[in-house]
Coordinates of C-alpha atoms and ligand atoms in Angstrom, one line a residue:
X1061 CA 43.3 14.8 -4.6
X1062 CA 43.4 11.3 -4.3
X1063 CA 41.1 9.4 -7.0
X1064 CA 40.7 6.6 -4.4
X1065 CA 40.1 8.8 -1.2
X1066 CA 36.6 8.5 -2.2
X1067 CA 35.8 4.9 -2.8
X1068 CA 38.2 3.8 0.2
X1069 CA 36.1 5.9 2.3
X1070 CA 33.1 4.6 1.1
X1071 CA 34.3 1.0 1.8
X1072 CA 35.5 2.2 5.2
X1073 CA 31.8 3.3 5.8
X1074 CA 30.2 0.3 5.0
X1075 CA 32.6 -2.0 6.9
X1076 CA 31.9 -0.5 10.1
X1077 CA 28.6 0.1 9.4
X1078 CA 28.8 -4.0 8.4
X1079 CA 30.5 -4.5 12.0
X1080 CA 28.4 -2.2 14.3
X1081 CA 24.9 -3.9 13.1
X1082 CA 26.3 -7.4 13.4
X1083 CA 27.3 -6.6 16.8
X1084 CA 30.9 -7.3 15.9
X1085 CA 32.1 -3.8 16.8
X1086 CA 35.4 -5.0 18.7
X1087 CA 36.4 -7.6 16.2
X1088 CA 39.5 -7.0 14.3
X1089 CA 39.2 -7.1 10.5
X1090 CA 38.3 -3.7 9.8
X1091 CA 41.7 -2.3 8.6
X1092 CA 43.3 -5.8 7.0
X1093 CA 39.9 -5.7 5.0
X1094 CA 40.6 -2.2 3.7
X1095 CA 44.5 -3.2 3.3
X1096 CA 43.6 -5.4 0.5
X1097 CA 40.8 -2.8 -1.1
X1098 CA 43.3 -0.5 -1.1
X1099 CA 45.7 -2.5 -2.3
X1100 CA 42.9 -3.6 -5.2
X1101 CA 42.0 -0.1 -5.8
X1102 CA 45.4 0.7 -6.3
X1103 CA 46.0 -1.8 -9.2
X1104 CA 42.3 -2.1 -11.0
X1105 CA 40.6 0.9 -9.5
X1106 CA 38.3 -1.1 -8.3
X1107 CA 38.1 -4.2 -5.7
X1108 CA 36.1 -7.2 -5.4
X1109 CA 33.4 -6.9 -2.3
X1110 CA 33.0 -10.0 -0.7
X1111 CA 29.2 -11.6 -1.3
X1112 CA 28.9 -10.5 2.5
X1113 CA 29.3 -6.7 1.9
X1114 CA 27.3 -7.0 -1.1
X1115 CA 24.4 -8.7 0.3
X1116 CA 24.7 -6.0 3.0
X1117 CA 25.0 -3.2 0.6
X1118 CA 22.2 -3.8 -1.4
X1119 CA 19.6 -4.0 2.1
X1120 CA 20.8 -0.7 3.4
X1121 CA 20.5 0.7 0.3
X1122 CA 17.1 -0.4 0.2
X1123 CA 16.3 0.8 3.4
X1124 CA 18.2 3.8 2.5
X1125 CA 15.5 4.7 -0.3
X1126 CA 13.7 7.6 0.6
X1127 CA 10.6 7.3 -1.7
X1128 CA 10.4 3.4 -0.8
X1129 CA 7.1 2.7 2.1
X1130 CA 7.8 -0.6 2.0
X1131 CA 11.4 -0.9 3.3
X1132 CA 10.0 -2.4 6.2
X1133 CA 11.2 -5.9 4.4
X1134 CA 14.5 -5.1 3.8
X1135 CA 16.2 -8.0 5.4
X1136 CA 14.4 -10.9 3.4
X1137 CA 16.0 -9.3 0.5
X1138 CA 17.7 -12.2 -1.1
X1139 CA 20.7 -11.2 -3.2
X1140 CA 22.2 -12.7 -6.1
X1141 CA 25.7 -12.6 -7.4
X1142 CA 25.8 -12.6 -11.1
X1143 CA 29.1 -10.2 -11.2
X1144 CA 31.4 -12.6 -13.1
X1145 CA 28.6 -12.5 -16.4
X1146 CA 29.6 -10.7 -19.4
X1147 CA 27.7 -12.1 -22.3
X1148 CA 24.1 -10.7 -23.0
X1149 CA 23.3 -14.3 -23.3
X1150 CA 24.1 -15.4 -19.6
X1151 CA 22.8 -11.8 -18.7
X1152 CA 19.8 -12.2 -20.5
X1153 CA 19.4 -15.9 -18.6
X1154 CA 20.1 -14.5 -15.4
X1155 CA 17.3 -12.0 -16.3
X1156 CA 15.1 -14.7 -16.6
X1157 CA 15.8 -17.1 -13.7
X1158 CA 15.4 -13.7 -11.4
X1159 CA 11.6 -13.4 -12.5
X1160 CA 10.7 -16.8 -12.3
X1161 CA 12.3 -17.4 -8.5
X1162 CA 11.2 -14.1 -7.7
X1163 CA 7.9 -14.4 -8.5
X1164 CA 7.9 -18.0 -7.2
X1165 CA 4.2 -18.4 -8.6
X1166 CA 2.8 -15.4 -6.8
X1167 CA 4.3 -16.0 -3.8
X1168 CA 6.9 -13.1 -4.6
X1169 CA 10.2 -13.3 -2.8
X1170 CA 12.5 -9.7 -2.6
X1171 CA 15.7 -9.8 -4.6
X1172 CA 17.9 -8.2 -6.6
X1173 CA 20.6 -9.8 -9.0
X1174 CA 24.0 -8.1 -9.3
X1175 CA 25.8 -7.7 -12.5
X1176 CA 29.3 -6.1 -12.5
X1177 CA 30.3 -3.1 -11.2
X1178 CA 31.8 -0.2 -13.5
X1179 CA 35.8 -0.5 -13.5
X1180 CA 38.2 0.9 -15.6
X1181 CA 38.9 -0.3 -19.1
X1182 CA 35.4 -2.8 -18.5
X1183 CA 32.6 -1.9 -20.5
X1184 CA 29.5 -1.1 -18.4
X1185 CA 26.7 -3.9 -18.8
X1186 CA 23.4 -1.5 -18.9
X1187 CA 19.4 -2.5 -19.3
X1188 CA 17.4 -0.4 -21.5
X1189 CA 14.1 -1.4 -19.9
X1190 CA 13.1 1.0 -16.6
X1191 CA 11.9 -2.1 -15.6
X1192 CA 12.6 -5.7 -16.5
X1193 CA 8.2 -6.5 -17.3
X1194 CA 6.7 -3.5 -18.7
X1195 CA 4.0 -3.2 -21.5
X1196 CA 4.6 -1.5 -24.9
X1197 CA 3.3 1.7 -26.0
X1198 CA 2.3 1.3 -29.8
X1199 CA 2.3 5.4 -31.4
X1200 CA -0.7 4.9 -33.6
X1201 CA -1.1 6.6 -37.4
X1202 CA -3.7 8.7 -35.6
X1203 CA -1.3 10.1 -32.8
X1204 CA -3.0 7.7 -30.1
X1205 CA -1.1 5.0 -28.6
X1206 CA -1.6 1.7 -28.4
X1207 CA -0.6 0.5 -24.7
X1208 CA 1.5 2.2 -22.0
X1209 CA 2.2 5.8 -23.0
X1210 CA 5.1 5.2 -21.0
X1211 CA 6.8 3.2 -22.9
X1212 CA 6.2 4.9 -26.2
X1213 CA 9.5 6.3 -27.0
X1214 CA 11.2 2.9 -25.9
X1215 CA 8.7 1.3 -28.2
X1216 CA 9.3 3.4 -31.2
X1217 CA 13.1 3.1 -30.5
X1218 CA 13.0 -0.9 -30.6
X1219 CA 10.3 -1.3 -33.6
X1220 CA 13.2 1.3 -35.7
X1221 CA 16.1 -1.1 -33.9
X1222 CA 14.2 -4.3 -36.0
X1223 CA 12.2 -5.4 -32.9
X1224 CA 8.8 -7.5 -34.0
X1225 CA 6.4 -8.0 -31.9
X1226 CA 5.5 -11.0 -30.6
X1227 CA 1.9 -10.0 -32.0
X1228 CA 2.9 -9.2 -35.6
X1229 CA 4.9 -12.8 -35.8
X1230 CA 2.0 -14.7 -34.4
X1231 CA -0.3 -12.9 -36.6
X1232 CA -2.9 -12.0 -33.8
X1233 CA -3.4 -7.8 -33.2
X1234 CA -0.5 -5.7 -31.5
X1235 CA -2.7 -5.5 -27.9
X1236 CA -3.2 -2.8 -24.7
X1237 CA -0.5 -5.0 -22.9
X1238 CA 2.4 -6.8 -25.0
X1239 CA 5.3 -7.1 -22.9
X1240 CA 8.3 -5.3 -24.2
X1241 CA 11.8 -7.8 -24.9
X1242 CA 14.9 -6.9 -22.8
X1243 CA 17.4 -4.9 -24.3
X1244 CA 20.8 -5.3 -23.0
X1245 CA 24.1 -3.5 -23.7
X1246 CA 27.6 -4.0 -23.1
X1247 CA 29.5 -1.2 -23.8
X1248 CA 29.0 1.1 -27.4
X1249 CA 28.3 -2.7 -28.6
X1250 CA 25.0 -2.5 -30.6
X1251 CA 22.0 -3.5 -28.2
X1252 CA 20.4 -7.1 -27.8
X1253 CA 17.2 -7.3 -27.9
X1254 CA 15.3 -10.3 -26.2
X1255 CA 11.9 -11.6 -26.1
X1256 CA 11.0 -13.2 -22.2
X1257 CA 9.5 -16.7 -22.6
X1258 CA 5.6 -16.5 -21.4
X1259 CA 6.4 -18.7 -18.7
X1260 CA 8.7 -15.6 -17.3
X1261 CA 5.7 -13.3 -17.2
X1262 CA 2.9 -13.7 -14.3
X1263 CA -0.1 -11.4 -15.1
X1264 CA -3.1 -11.1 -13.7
X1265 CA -6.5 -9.8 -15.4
X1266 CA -8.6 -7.5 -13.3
X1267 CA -12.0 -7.9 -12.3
X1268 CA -14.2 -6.7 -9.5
X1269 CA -15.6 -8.6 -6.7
X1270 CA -19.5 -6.8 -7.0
X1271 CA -19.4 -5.2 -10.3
X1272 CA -18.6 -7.3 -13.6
X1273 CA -18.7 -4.7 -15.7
X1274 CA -14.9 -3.4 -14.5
X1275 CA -14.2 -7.0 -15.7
X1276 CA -15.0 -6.1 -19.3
X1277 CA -12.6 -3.4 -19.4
X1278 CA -10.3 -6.3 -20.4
X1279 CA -7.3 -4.8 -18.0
X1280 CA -4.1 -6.5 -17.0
X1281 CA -1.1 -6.5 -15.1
X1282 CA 2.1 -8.1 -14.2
X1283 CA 2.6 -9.4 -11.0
X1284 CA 6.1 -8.7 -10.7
X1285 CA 7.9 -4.7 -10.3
X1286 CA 11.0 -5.4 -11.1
X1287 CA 13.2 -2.0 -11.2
X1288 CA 16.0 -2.4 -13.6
X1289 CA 17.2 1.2 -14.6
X1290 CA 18.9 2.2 -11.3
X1291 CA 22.7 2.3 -10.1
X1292 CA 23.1 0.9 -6.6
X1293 CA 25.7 2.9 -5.0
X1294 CA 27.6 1.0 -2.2
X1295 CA 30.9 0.7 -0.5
X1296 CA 32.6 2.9 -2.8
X1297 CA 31.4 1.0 -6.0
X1298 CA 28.4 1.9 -8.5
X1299 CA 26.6 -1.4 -10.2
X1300 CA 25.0 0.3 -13.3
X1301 CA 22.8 -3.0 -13.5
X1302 CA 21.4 -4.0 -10.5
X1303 CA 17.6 -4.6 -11.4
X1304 CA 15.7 -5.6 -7.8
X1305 CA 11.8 -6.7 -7.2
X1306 CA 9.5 -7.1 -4.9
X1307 CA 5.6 -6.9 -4.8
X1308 CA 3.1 -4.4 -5.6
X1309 CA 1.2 -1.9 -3.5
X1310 CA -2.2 -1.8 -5.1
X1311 CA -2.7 1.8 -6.0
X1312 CA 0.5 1.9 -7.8
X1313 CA -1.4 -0.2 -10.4
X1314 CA -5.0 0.9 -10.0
X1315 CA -4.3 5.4 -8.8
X1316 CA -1.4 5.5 -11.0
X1317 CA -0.3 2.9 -14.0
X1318 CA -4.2 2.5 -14.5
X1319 CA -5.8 6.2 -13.6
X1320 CA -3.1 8.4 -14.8
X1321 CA -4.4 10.6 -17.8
X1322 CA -0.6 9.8 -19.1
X1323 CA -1.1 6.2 -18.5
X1324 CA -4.0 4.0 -19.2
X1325 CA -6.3 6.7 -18.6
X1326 CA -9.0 4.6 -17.3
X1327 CA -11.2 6.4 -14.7
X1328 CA -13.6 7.5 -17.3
X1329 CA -14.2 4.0 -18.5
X1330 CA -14.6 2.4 -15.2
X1331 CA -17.2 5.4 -14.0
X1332 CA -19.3 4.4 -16.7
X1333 CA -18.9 0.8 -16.2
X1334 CA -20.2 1.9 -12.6
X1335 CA -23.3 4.2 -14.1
X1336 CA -21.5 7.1 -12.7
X1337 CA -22.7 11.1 -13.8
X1338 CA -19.4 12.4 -15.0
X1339 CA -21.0 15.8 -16.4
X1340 CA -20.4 17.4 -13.1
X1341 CA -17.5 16.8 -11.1
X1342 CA -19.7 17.1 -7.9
X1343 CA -20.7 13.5 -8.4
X1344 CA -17.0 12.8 -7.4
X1345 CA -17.0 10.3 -10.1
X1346 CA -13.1 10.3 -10.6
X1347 CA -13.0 9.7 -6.3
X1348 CA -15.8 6.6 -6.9
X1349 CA -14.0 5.4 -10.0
X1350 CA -10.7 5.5 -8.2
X1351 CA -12.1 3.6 -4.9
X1352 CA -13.9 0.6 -7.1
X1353 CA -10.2 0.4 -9.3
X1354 CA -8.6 -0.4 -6.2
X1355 CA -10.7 -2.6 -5.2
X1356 CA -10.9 -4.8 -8.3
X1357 CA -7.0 -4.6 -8.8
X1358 CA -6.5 -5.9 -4.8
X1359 CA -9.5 -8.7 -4.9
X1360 CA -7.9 -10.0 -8.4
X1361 CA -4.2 -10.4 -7.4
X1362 CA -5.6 -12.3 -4.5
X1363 CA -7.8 -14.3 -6.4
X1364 CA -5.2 -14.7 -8.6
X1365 CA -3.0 -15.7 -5.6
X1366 CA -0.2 -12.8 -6.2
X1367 CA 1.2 -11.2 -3.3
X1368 CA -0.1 -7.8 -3.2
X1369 CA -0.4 -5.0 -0.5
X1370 CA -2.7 -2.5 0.5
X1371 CA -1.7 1.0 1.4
X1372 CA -3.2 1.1 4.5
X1373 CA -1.4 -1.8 5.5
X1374 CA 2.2 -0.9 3.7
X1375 CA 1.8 2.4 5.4
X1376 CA 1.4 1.1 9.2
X1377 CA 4.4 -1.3 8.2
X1378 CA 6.1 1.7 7.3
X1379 CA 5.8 3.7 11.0
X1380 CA 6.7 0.0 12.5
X1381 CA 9.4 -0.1 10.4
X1382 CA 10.5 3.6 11.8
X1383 CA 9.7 2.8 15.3
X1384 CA 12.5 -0.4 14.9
X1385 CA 14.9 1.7 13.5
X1386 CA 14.4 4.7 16.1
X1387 CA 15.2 1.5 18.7
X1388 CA 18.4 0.8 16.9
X1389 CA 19.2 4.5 17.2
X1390 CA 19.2 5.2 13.0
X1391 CA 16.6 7.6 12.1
X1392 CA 14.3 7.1 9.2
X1393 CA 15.1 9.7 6.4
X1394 CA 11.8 9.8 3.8
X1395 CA 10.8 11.8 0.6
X1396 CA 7.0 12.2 2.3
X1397 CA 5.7 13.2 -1.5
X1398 CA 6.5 10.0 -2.3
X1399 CA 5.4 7.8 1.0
X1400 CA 1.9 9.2 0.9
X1401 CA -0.5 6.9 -1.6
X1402 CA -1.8 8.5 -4.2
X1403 CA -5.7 7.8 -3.0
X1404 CA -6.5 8.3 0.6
X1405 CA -3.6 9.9 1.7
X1406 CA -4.6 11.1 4.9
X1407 CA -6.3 8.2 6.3
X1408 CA -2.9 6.7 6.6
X1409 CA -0.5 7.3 9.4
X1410 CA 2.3 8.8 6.7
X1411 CA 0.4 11.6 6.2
X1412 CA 0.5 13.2 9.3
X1413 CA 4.1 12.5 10.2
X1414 CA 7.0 14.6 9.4
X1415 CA 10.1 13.2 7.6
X1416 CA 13.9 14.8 7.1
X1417 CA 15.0 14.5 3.7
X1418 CA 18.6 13.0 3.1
X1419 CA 20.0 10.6 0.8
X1420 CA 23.0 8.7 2.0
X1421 CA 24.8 5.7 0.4
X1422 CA 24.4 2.6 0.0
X1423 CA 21.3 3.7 -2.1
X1424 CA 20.1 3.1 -5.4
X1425 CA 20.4 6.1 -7.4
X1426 CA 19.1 7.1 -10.9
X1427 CA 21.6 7.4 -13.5
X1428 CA 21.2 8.7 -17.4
X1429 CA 19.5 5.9 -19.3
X1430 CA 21.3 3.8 -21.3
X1431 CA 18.9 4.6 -24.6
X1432 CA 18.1 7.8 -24.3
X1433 CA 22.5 8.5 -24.6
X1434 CA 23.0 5.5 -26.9
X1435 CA 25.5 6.9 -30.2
X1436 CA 23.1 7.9 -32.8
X1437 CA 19.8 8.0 -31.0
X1438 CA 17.1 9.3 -32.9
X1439 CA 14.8 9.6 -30.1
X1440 CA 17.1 12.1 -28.6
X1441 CA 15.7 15.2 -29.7
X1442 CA 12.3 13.6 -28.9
X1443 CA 12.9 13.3 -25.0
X1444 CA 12.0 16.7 -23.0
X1445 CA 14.1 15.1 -20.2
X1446 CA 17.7 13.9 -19.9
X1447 CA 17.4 11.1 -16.6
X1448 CA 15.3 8.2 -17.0
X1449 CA 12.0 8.0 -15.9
X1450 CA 11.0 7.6 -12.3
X1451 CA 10.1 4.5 -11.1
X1452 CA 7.1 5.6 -8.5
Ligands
LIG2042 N1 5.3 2.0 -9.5 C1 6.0 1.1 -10.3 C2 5.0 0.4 -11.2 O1 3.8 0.7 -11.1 C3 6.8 0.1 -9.6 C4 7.9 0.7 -8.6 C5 8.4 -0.3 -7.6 N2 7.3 -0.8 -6.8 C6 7.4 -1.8 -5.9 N3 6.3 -2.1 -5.2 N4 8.5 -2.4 -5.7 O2 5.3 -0.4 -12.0

């Protein structure tokens, strides 16, 4: 068969699709457009979408993302071309300027910043992190770690690559929450490793509005998810490095990055904080726990003035968001384990609806990770699990 069948169909796709939402169904276009992709593909084996199919590309694929509940914003995603960069320098500075506008001070703006799609005889540019702010995961002498378990392989991989933490240099202790450099890599090149100015980095320390005590705890987190590890898939093209933001739904931090026993494992800590009985699981400590977590972790980011949402509200976006794409006659495809919070579940409307399944493209898709494969990994034999990690 045909090597290009498949991307020229997948262009083809997205140009009507392009056309039919703009209302521009009966203009002409359509088949010149695809004379020069074909015409591209035929040469490079590969084309050159113009910044209007890639800014359109990377909002379906967004509202394409089963697991996502809160693709209701899809069209304020604001998308940046950074195609034509090839050193891990400019990539690295790119990196940068997307946190700082994308954060914008807490008042968090969508985006995404494109870096080159894979083409023959190009080496692919690829990100190491899962996501471009995350916090290391120390493995201590005593087989606890230091920080997000998460992260501990990544961790382990950089301090063997000659990473030193910012910590160790400034002669303060390694902490709970140093953020991890970039690691970028172009090709088999050896890695780059990069340390993110402060100023890159908005966190925000966690208190509680009633109970000072959860303030003690000493937690943090970044204001800014920023998912760098996934391929977006669109038009017939795959960008390996396509890292996108937006802002936080509460419980992602406080039911999950916080309360996970394979996280920060912090619901025991915070029910004694709260003078909670946790000999018997009647008291519903864990439940308490959970609730007050939230809490703190919502009333701090808006202290803090970080854009933030709840899961009640994200949720009854989410239906408006289906009800707006039933009018336009697309149906709403959903991966319901992953719409559903992880507290509360079903006191919001997700829970009781019913949702089909089906991934189509544009999309972002998860793709082997870069470190895990890297030539010579030692870490290899380590990891129970091929893909990289999800990014829920
Ligand atoms: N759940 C991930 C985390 O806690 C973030 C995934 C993306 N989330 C988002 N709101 N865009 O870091």
């Amino acid at each position: 068969m045909d090597p290009l069948a498949a991307p020229l169909s997948e262009a083809r796709a997205l140009l009507e699709q392009l056309r039919q939402e703009r209302g521009l169904l009966d203009a002409p276009g359509v088949e010149a457009r695809l004379d020069e992709i074909r015409a591209e593909l035929a040469v490079a084996g590969t084309y050159r979408q113009t910044f209007d199919e890639l800014e359109f590309g990377a909002r379906i694929a967004w509202r394409n993302s089963v697991r996502c509940v809160g693709r209701s914003y899809w069209p304020t995603l604001e998308v940046v071309d950074a195609r034509d960069l090839r050193a891990p320098e400019e990539i690295f500075e790119a990196l940068v300027d997307h946190l700082v506008y994308s954060t914008n001070n807490g008042r968090i703006r969508p985006r995404i910043t494109v870096f080159a799609p894979r083409a023959p005889g190009r080496p692919d540019i690829r990100l190491w992190n899962d996501q471009l702010i995350r916090y290391a995961g120390y493995r201590q002498a005593d087989g606890s770690i230091l920080g997000d378990p998460q992260q501990a392989d990544l961790t382990g991989r950089l301090l063997r690559l000659g990473w030193i933490p910012p910590a160790d240099r400034g002669g303060v202790a390694r902490s709970r929450f140093d953020v991890l450099p970039l690691v970028i890599q172009i090709g088999a090149a050896p890695p780059r490793v990069f340390d993110l100015p402060p100023g890159a980095v908005l966190e925000v320390p966690i208190s509680h509005p009633d109970h000072a005590a959860i303030g003690y705890l000493g937690l943090r987190w970044h204001a800014l998810p920023a998912v760098a590890n996934m391929c977006l898939d669109s038009g017939g093209l795959l960008y390996p490095s396509a890292p996108f933001s937006g802002w936080y739904m509460g419980a992602e931090i406080a039911a999950r990055n916080f309360a996970d026993e394979g996280r920060y494992n912090q619901l025991p800590a915070v029910a004694d904080m709260l003078g909670l009985d946790r000999r018997r699981e009647e008291t519903l400590w864990r439940d308490r726990a959970l609730v007050e977590l939230n809490v703190a972790v919502l009333w701090s980011f808006q202290q803090a003035g970080v854009k933030m949402v709840d899961h009640h509200t994200v949720t009854r976006h989410f239906v408006g968001f289906e009800e707006r794409e039933e009018r336009k006659g697309r149906p709403t495809h959903a991966d319901w384990s992953w719409l559903i919070p992880p507290l509360s579940a079903s006191a919001t409307p997700v829970y009781h609806r019913h949702y089909e399944d089906l991934e189509i493209k544009p999309n972002y898709f998860y793709q082997e990770s870069a470190w895990r494969e890297a030539p010579g990994a030692p870490d290899y034999a380590e990891c129970p699990f091929r893909g990289s990690l999800p990014n829920r």
